C-alpha cells in the first residue's frame, strides 16, 4: 500500500532530460502544457504525448471552478487511432502514474501486447496534477520537528511510545487543516470517488475526440495496490462503464475507507519465513545468510532481533569523520517491511545485511527507520480525506486495539506496521467535503454484474495486500474472477509475474475471461533469478 519506489522517480528524471532538439513542439514537463476541457495531446518526453485535462473541483457543484489532471500516453508499436487505451492506475495513495509509465515504457507493450495505447495519470493532489499541498508550507524545520516527536520507533518499543505517537499525531492534521483553511480551500477535494469521476471524464473526452458517443465510453484499466481501490470505487459508481479492468494486489476497499486495514498483516510473517526457505534452497553461493536448515536461518534472524531489542549499536564515525549513528531495533524492522514488498529484488540484499551484522558490521542498517519519515503529504491527505466520515481509528483505545491486533498477527512486522502506515495521523483531519466527494454506500460492491467482468489478481503470498482481500473484493462483484500467481511479494507485476500470468491477462484484454482461481506456477525465484523490472 505505502510503496515509494525511488527507482521510478530516478528513471522518470532520466526520461525528462532527453534531447528535444528534433521537435520544437516537444515538452519535458507539464508546466508547458495549457489545461483544457477538451483532451488535447502534446508531444512530450520524446516517445509520449501528454495532456492536462480540466475537470470540475466538485462534480455536484461545477460553479466552484476546475482543477487539472496530468495524463500521459505511449502508443504501442502496433496501436492505431482506434486501439483501446489501457490506463494504468498506480498505488499509494499518492503514487505518480506519470512516473509509472515513464519507468515501464520499455516493457508494458512486451507484457500486455503492443496493440494498445498505454495511458497513465497523476491523480488529484499528486505530482503534476492540481490540488497538491505541502502541510508544512515549505518549513523543513517544522516538518523535521514533527517527525522527531512522532516517529519514535516501533509502536510498542517503550512503555510510552504508543501514547507519544497517538498524542503527537494531532499535530500533523492541525498543520494540514491550517494550510487548507488559509491557502488552499479545496485542498481536500482529492478523494478517491472524485478521482473515479475524473476517469469517467477522461474516457468520455477521449471518446469525443475520436468521434464516438461519450455515453458509450468504457474504461480499460490495470490498477495496482491502492489503485485497486480506485478501480473498485469506479466499478461501484459506474458499473456499466467497465471495458476491461485488471486489479492487481487488491486492498480491502471497505477497510481502506474505514481506516482500519487489518487484513494487511495477514501474510507478513509467512513472507518473512519464505526468506529462510528460499535462502536455504539457493545454497551458500547464492545466499550469504545461508544455513543448514530454514529453521536455523530464522533462529539466527530471531537472535539478531533480540540483540537489537536489548542493545542498540552505536556507530561513532570517528575514524572516517562521518556522522555518528545508532542502529536500533526499529531500523531492523524497517529493513524487514521494506524487503517483503519485492523479495526477488530484495531478499539477497537483506541476506547480505544480516550476514554483515553477524560479523560486526551494522552500518547498512543505520538510518533505515528514519528513511521512511514523512517528506510529502499526498498519500496521507488522500487517505485521510477518504476516511474522515468513517474513520475507526480516532481514540487512543482504538489505536491500542489496532496495535495489539497487528502485533498478535505478525511477529516480524506487526510492531512497526502502525507507524509505517501512519493511519493514526488521520484522527485530526477535518475536511469539509460535499457528499459527492465521499463514498455514500458503506459497502463497496454491487448486486449485479459490471458491463465486463473484473479480473482480480493476487500473488499467493502478498504481505501487503493479502489474498483474503482479493477474495473478499471479488465476492462483492458478481461475475468477477480471481487469477492467482504463485509468488511472494506485493503485486504480481512487481514480482515479474510469469508467462502464464501475462498470457491470461492478454487473453482477458482480448475478451477471454479465465476460470476463477486459475493459478500460475512461480517463474521468478528469489536468490536464483534477477528481477525483470
XYZ file of C-alpha atoms in Angstrom:
533
model
C 0.000 0.000 0.000
C 2.584 2.524 1.044
C 5.146 1.951 -1.697
C 7.517 4.742 -2.701
C 9.663 3.355 -5.483
C 12.673 5.641 -5.709
C 13.728 3.929 -8.910
C 10.587 5.224 -10.570
C 11.499 8.800 -9.761
C 15.069 8.312 -10.894
C 14.017 6.748 -14.191
C 11.402 9.401 -14.784
C 14.021 12.040 -14.145
C 16.291 10.455 -16.699
C 13.432 10.385 -19.177
C 12.853 14.082 -18.693
C 16.326 15.037 -19.859
C 16.326 13.677 -23.380
C 17.266 15.906 -26.285
C 14.256 17.781 -27.611
C 16.100 19.467 -30.437
C 14.460 17.339 -33.128
C 10.939 18.595 -32.366
C 10.399 22.224 -31.365
C 6.931 21.333 -30.005
C 8.297 18.635 -27.687
C 7.865 19.351 -23.974
C 9.527 17.696 -20.997
C 7.261 18.890 -18.222
C 3.593 19.605 -17.638
C 4.132 23.266 -16.793
C 4.394 23.949 -20.523
C 1.002 22.397 -21.295
C -2.129 24.540 -21.086
C -5.050 22.852 -19.278
C -8.070 22.211 -21.486
C -11.582 20.859 -21.007
C -11.015 19.060 -24.296
C -8.458 16.291 -24.428
C -5.537 17.908 -26.252
C -2.394 15.774 -26.634
C 1.036 17.430 -26.806
C 4.276 15.596 -27.753
C 6.287 15.056 -24.565
C 9.244 13.143 -23.123
C 10.304 12.101 -26.658
C 8.120 8.995 -27.073
C 4.935 10.135 -25.354
C 2.060 12.570 -25.625
C 0.752 14.486 -22.621
C -2.389 16.351 -21.665
C -3.719 18.394 -18.759
C -7.432 17.708 -18.606
C -9.590 20.329 -16.918
C -12.131 18.749 -14.552
C -14.638 20.217 -12.065
C -13.450 20.609 -8.494
C -16.828 19.248 -7.420
C -18.993 17.340 -9.891
C -22.102 18.205 -7.879
C -21.329 21.952 -7.959
C -19.459 22.933 -11.111
C -19.621 26.633 -10.189
C -16.719 26.083 -7.755
C -14.268 26.006 -10.636
C -11.854 23.457 -12.027
C -8.543 21.735 -11.494
C -6.282 19.908 -13.946
C -5.254 16.263 -14.174
C -1.989 15.261 -15.866
C -2.275 12.377 -18.354
C 0.498 10.708 -20.331
C 0.169 8.307 -23.279
C 2.512 5.880 -25.014
C 1.360 4.289 -28.266
C 2.055 0.566 -28.554
C 4.122 -0.450 -31.553
C 1.059 -1.894 -33.306
C -1.503 0.572 -31.941
C -3.766 2.613 -34.186
C -6.037 5.572 -33.548
C -8.859 3.084 -32.909
C -6.904 0.949 -30.445
C -8.191 0.864 -26.862
C -6.377 2.963 -24.289
C -5.216 0.817 -21.382
C -4.970 3.071 -18.330
C -2.564 2.251 -15.501
C -3.731 3.249 -12.030
C -0.744 3.477 -9.684
C -0.691 2.729 -5.969
C -0.099 4.777 -2.876
C -2.298 6.688 -2.449
C -0.104 9.405 -3.823
C 1.718 7.349 -6.459
C 2.503 9.105 -9.724
C 1.121 7.296 -12.750
C 3.168 9.577 -14.988
C 6.365 8.301 -13.358
C 4.974 4.756 -13.526
C 4.563 4.837 -17.299
C 7.841 6.654 -17.893
C 9.572 3.906 -15.935
C 7.870 0.924 -17.567
C 7.948 2.417 -21.063
C 10.100 -0.397 -22.468
C 8.145 -3.329 -21.016
C 4.418 -2.521 -20.987
C 3.954 -3.481 -24.613
C 6.033 -6.620 -24.225
C 3.977 -7.971 -21.330
C 0.490 -6.745 -22.266
C 0.588 -6.543 -26.060
C 1.671 -3.833 -28.473
C -1.818 -3.192 -29.856
C -2.857 -0.736 -27.119
C -2.342 2.905 -26.289
C -0.892 2.898 -22.777
C -2.092 5.764 -20.603
C -1.485 6.794 -17.020
C -2.100 9.861 -14.876
C -1.334 11.685 -11.670
C -4.489 11.769 -9.534
C -5.723 14.929 -7.836
C -3.207 16.214 -5.324
C -0.316 14.239 -6.820
C 2.820 15.476 -8.574
C 1.850 17.085 -11.922
C -1.888 17.417 -11.202
C -3.725 20.162 -9.361
C -4.622 20.477 -5.659
C -1.264 19.376 -4.318
C -0.409 20.928 -0.954
C 2.502 20.961 1.456
C 1.141 20.761 5.003
C 4.245 22.468 6.378
C 4.343 25.175 3.654
C 7.988 24.518 2.884
C 9.008 24.784 6.536
C 11.522 21.923 6.596
C 12.420 22.642 10.214
C 8.809 22.217 11.348
C 8.406 19.001 9.330
C 11.620 17.624 10.803
C 10.494 18.552 14.310
C 7.204 16.729 13.807
C 8.974 13.603 12.558
C 11.240 13.638 15.633
C 8.292 14.000 18.001
C 6.031 11.466 16.343
C 8.241 8.814 14.779
C 9.693 7.390 17.982
C 10.299 3.885 16.635
C 8.158 0.765 16.516
C 4.889 1.480 18.283
C 5.489 -0.726 21.334
C 9.236 -0.047 21.676
C 8.771 1.529 25.124
C 6.133 1.991 27.798
C 5.319 5.461 26.461
C 5.869 5.073 22.720
C 2.249 4.318 21.822
C 0.976 7.292 23.808
C 3.617 9.591 22.295
C 2.681 8.520 18.776
C -1.031 8.883 19.453
C -0.949 12.335 21.047
C 1.665 13.760 18.677
C -0.404 12.608 15.705
C -2.812 15.516 16.188
C -0.032 17.958 15.228
C 0.084 16.725 11.646
C -3.615 17.149 10.912
C -3.634 20.601 12.516
C -0.880 21.782 10.159
C -2.699 20.334 7.148
C -6.037 21.815 8.233
C -4.428 25.235 8.641
C -2.887 25.189 5.152
C -6.209 24.187 3.595
C -8.079 26.839 5.534
C -5.707 29.672 4.677
C -4.020 28.780 1.391
C -5.887 26.021 -0.456
C -9.602 25.929 0.353
C -10.198 22.904 -1.890
C -7.037 21.055 -0.900
C -9.044 18.150 0.486
C -11.033 17.694 -2.747
C -8.730 14.816 -3.680
C -10.800 11.817 -2.629
C -10.915 8.535 -4.499
C -14.578 8.967 -5.588
C -13.577 12.292 -7.163
C -10.676 10.568 -8.946
C -13.048 7.875 -10.201
C -15.256 10.613 -11.661
C -12.155 12.188 -13.266
C -11.522 8.885 -15.030
C -15.071 8.921 -16.360
C -14.444 12.453 -17.642
C -11.252 11.223 -19.313
C -12.799 8.282 -21.164
C -15.705 10.458 -22.320
C -13.328 13.175 -23.536
C -11.269 10.525 -25.323
C -14.391 9.127 -26.996
C -15.473 12.585 -28.098
C -12.028 13.265 -29.541
C -12.332 10.051 -31.586
C -15.833 10.934 -32.807
C -17.587 8.303 -30.677
C -20.560 8.906 -28.333
C -19.202 9.781 -24.878
C -22.048 7.834 -23.273
C -20.668 4.625 -24.807
C -17.138 5.125 -23.446
C -15.671 2.299 -21.376
C -12.653 2.252 -19.073
C -9.845 -0.215 -19.770
C -7.567 -0.248 -16.735
C -4.789 -2.062 -14.891
C -4.687 -0.968 -11.237
C -2.099 -1.909 -8.625
C -2.250 -1.780 -4.809
C -4.212 1.360 -3.769
C -5.060 1.667 -7.479
C -7.378 -1.289 -6.912
C -9.411 0.912 -4.539
C -9.748 3.441 -7.347
C -10.802 0.561 -9.610
C -13.426 -0.932 -7.297
C -14.727 2.552 -6.473
C -15.086 3.347 -10.196
C -16.816 -0.001 -10.772
C -19.237 0.650 -7.896
C -20.075 4.131 -9.191
C -20.149 3.332 -12.929
C -20.735 -0.426 -13.331
C -21.828 -0.076 -16.954
C -18.568 1.653 -17.926
C -16.135 -1.258 -17.493
C -14.405 -2.224 -20.731
C -11.624 -4.264 -19.100
C -10.327 -3.982 -15.538
C -7.385 -5.883 -14.027
C -6.858 -5.196 -10.313
C -3.519 -6.489 -9.016
C -2.533 -6.524 -5.328
C -6.034 -5.951 -4.021
C -6.832 -3.813 -0.991
C -9.975 -4.428 1.008
C -11.658 -1.184 -0.033
C -14.092 -1.142 2.868
C -11.238 -1.391 5.385
C -9.400 1.346 3.469
C -12.361 3.734 3.693
C -12.765 2.917 7.395
C -9.040 3.493 8.035
C -8.826 0.032 9.606
C -6.607 -2.100 7.312
C -6.480 -5.251 9.442
C -6.339 -7.644 6.508
C -2.973 -6.218 5.504
C -0.966 -8.052 8.183
C -2.359 -11.492 7.333
C 0.639 -12.827 5.356
C 3.560 -10.745 6.609
C 5.185 -13.450 8.719
C 4.655 -16.062 6.022
C 6.564 -13.816 3.626
C 9.378 -13.393 6.155
C 9.588 -17.137 6.723
C 9.835 -17.672 2.968
C 13.108 -15.756 3.157
C 14.654 -18.658 5.065
C 13.326 -21.365 2.761
C 14.418 -19.568 -0.419
C 17.827 -18.797 1.115
C 18.345 -22.414 2.154
C 17.266 -23.782 -1.232
C 19.559 -21.364 -3.096
C 22.638 -22.559 -1.225
C 25.610 -20.685 0.273
C 26.882 -19.444 -3.085
C 23.620 -17.588 -3.778
C 22.548 -16.617 -0.251
C 25.165 -15.092 2.037
C 22.999 -15.769 5.118
C 22.652 -19.456 4.267
C 22.224 -22.093 6.957
C 21.823 -25.879 7.062
C 18.029 -25.626 7.533
C 15.379 -22.927 7.114
C 14.683 -23.178 10.844
C 18.338 -22.451 11.650
C 18.254 -19.387 9.394
C 15.159 -17.991 11.131
C 16.680 -18.739 14.532
C 19.620 -16.513 13.594
C 17.217 -13.807 12.400
C 15.467 -14.068 15.790
C 18.820 -13.776 17.551
C 19.588 -10.526 15.721
C 16.141 -9.215 16.656
C 16.761 -9.946 20.340
C 20.230 -8.403 20.225
C 18.958 -5.103 18.859
C 15.862 -5.157 21.034
C 18.074 -5.093 24.110
C 21.197 -3.326 22.845
C 21.235 -0.675 20.098
C 24.614 -0.487 18.364
C 26.448 2.861 18.179
C 28.438 3.875 15.112
C 30.771 6.656 16.204
C 32.043 7.642 12.749
C 35.170 8.940 14.447
C 37.752 7.244 12.235
C 36.136 8.364 8.989
C 34.879 11.659 10.463
C 31.379 10.617 9.358
C 28.220 11.495 11.256
C 27.577 9.247 14.259
C 24.582 6.932 14.228
C 22.751 4.467 16.439
C 21.448 1.272 14.841
C 18.207 0.282 16.531
C 15.590 -2.435 16.657
C 13.361 -0.094 14.635
C 15.974 0.066 11.859
C 15.916 -3.739 11.640
C 12.117 -3.809 11.470
C 12.228 -1.170 8.734
C 14.525 -3.495 6.791
C 12.004 -6.306 7.141
C 8.957 -4.376 5.972
C 10.729 -2.755 3.035
C 12.174 -6.102 1.940
C 8.931 -8.086 1.815
C 7.490 -5.804 -0.860
C 9.860 -7.184 -3.532
C 11.545 -10.446 -2.461
C 13.085 -11.286 -5.844
C 14.922 -7.970 -5.794
C 15.358 -7.509 -2.037
C 15.872 -10.896 -0.315
C 19.520 -11.123 -1.476
C 20.241 -7.609 -0.171
C 18.654 -8.422 3.204
C 20.721 -11.600 3.401
C 23.887 -9.571 2.860
C 22.905 -7.044 5.556
C 22.147 -9.785 8.096
C 25.360 -11.612 7.172
C 27.370 -8.432 7.775
C 25.571 -7.874 11.089
C 26.715 -11.272 12.337
C 30.275 -10.214 11.513
C 30.028 -6.960 13.411
C 29.267 -4.573 10.550
C 25.908 -2.886 11.220
C 26.366 0.175 9.003
C 23.851 -0.882 6.341
C 21.046 -0.713 8.911
C 21.850 2.824 10.052
C 19.015 5.267 9.396
C 16.605 2.809 7.784
C 13.739 3.661 10.123
C 14.033 7.410 9.627
C 14.415 6.836 5.908
C 10.636 6.469 5.875
C 9.947 9.779 7.632
C 7.087 11.800 6.161
C 8.572 14.016 3.464
C 5.457 14.661 1.350
C 1.782 14.744 2.122
C -0.264 13.482 -0.832
C -0.682 9.922 0.465
C -1.994 10.923 3.866
C -4.161 13.783 2.617
C -5.935 11.447 0.185
C -6.267 8.638 2.704
C -7.489 10.905 5.493
C -9.957 12.735 3.257
C -11.293 9.368 2.082
C -11.863 8.060 5.605
C -12.895 11.114 7.600
C -16.602 10.212 7.863
C -15.939 6.533 8.634
C -12.618 6.608 10.492
C -12.378 3.748 13.008
C -9.003 4.875 14.321
C -9.586 8.064 16.301
C -9.402 7.304 20.046
C -6.396 6.046 21.965
C -8.348 2.894 22.772
C -8.922 2.216 19.079
C -5.240 2.801 18.380
C -4.226 0.424 21.188
C -6.607 -2.208 19.813
C -5.195 -1.853 16.300
C -1.602 -2.132 17.554
C -2.451 -5.172 19.668
C -4.037 -6.811 16.634
C -1.111 -6.183 14.275
C 1.412 -7.380 16.874
C -0.619 -10.539 17.536
C -0.833 -11.320 13.811
C 2.786 -10.631 12.859
C 5.849 -11.320 14.999
C 8.215 -9.728 12.484
C 6.276 -6.740 11.121
C 3.305 -6.151 13.433
C 5.014 -3.746 15.825
C 6.354 -1.441 13.088
C 3.324 -1.561 10.806
C 1.210 1.076 12.634
C 3.949 3.742 12.477
C 4.913 2.654 8.948
C 1.331 3.025 7.706
C 0.628 6.165 9.783
C -3.165 5.845 9.647
C -3.387 7.327 13.162
C -2.485 10.716 11.644
C -5.981 10.896 10.130
C -7.627 11.413 13.512
C -7.190 15.192 13.498
C -8.101 15.870 9.858
C -11.315 17.838 9.433
C -12.082 18.090 5.721
C -15.431 19.679 4.989
C -16.442 17.756 1.886
C -19.653 17.577 -0.109
C -21.440 14.232 -0.327
C -20.251 13.799 -3.916
C -16.659 13.545 -2.672
C -17.157 10.609 -0.333
C -18.334 7.019 -0.573
C -22.030 7.028 0.235
C -22.681 3.293 0.404
C -20.792 1.755 3.334
C -20.262 -1.387 1.264
C -18.076 -1.199 -1.851
C -19.522 -3.595 -4.406
C -22.578 -4.376 -6.494
C -25.648 -6.570 -6.524
C -25.331 -7.170 -10.254
C -22.533 -7.663 -12.778
C -20.369 -4.982 -14.324
C -20.512 -4.448 -18.084
C -17.461 -6.721 -18.411
C -16.183 -8.992 -15.609
C -13.398 -7.582 -13.432
C -10.202 -9.653 -13.254
C -8.805 -9.586 -9.707
C -5.187 -10.779 -9.441
C -3.025 -11.722 -6.481
C 0.178 -13.433 -5.531
C -0.446 -16.425 -3.302
C 1.616 -14.721 -0.575
C 1.198 -10.953 -0.814
C 2.406 -9.494 2.501
C 0.865 -6.059 1.957
C -2.452 -6.769 0.208
C -3.080 -10.422 1.037
C -5.111 -12.939 -0.898
C -8.009 -12.757 1.565
C -8.597 -9.157 0.460
C -8.684 -10.163 -3.203
C -11.183 -12.933 -2.432
C -13.336 -10.540 -0.410
C -13.424 -7.862 -3.094
C -14.064 -10.375 -5.868
C -17.034 -11.716 -3.888
C -18.574 -8.240 -3.986
C -18.593 -8.000 -7.775
C -20.772 -10.692 -9.341
C -19.190 -12.235 -12.409
C -15.647 -11.196 -11.477
C -12.849 -13.776 -11.421
C -9.634 -14.249 -9.464
C -6.295 -15.062 -11.137
C -3.545 -16.323 -8.828
C 0.218 -16.220 -9.254
C 2.389 -18.461 -7.075
C 4.843 -15.885 -5.719
C 5.818 -13.907 -2.640
C 5.656 -10.116 -2.669
C 3.386 -7.159 -3.243
C 1.511 -7.152 -6.567
C 2.021 -9.683 -9.316
C 3.573 -7.239 -11.762
C 6.273 -6.070 -9.328
C 7.475 -9.662 -8.812
C 7.694 -10.269 -12.557
C 4.543 -12.380 -12.823
C 5.050 -15.236 -15.279
C 4.452 -16.092 -18.916
C 1.332 -17.901 -17.726
C 0.040 -14.846 -15.847
C 0.617 -12.348 -18.623
C -0.784 -14.828 -21.131
C -4.055 -14.902 -19.198
C -4.059 -11.104 -18.847
C -3.510 -10.649 -22.584
C -6.299 -13.121 -23.339
C -8.581 -11.285 -20.896
C -7.888 -7.985 -22.653
C -8.963 -9.710 -25.877
C -12.207 -10.856 -24.257
C -11.353 -14.307 -22.864
C -12.050 -14.441 -19.123
C -10.071 -17.192 -17.320
C -11.820 -19.591 -14.932
C -11.788 -18.157 -11.421
C -8.922 -19.336 -9.189
C -6.711 -20.196 -12.159
C -3.211 -20.433 -10.657
C 0.089 -19.831 -12.443
C 3.270 -21.527 -11.248
C 6.112 -19.424 -9.874
C 8.600 -18.377 -12.542
C 10.964 -15.992 -10.733
C 12.688 -17.337 -7.612
C 14.438 -15.126 -5.029
C 18.224 -15.667 -4.912
C 18.070 -17.553 -8.223
C 16.518 -15.102 -10.689
C 17.102 -11.413 -11.231
C 14.117 -9.030 -11.125
C 12.800 -8.355 -14.618
C 11.565 -4.836 -13.787
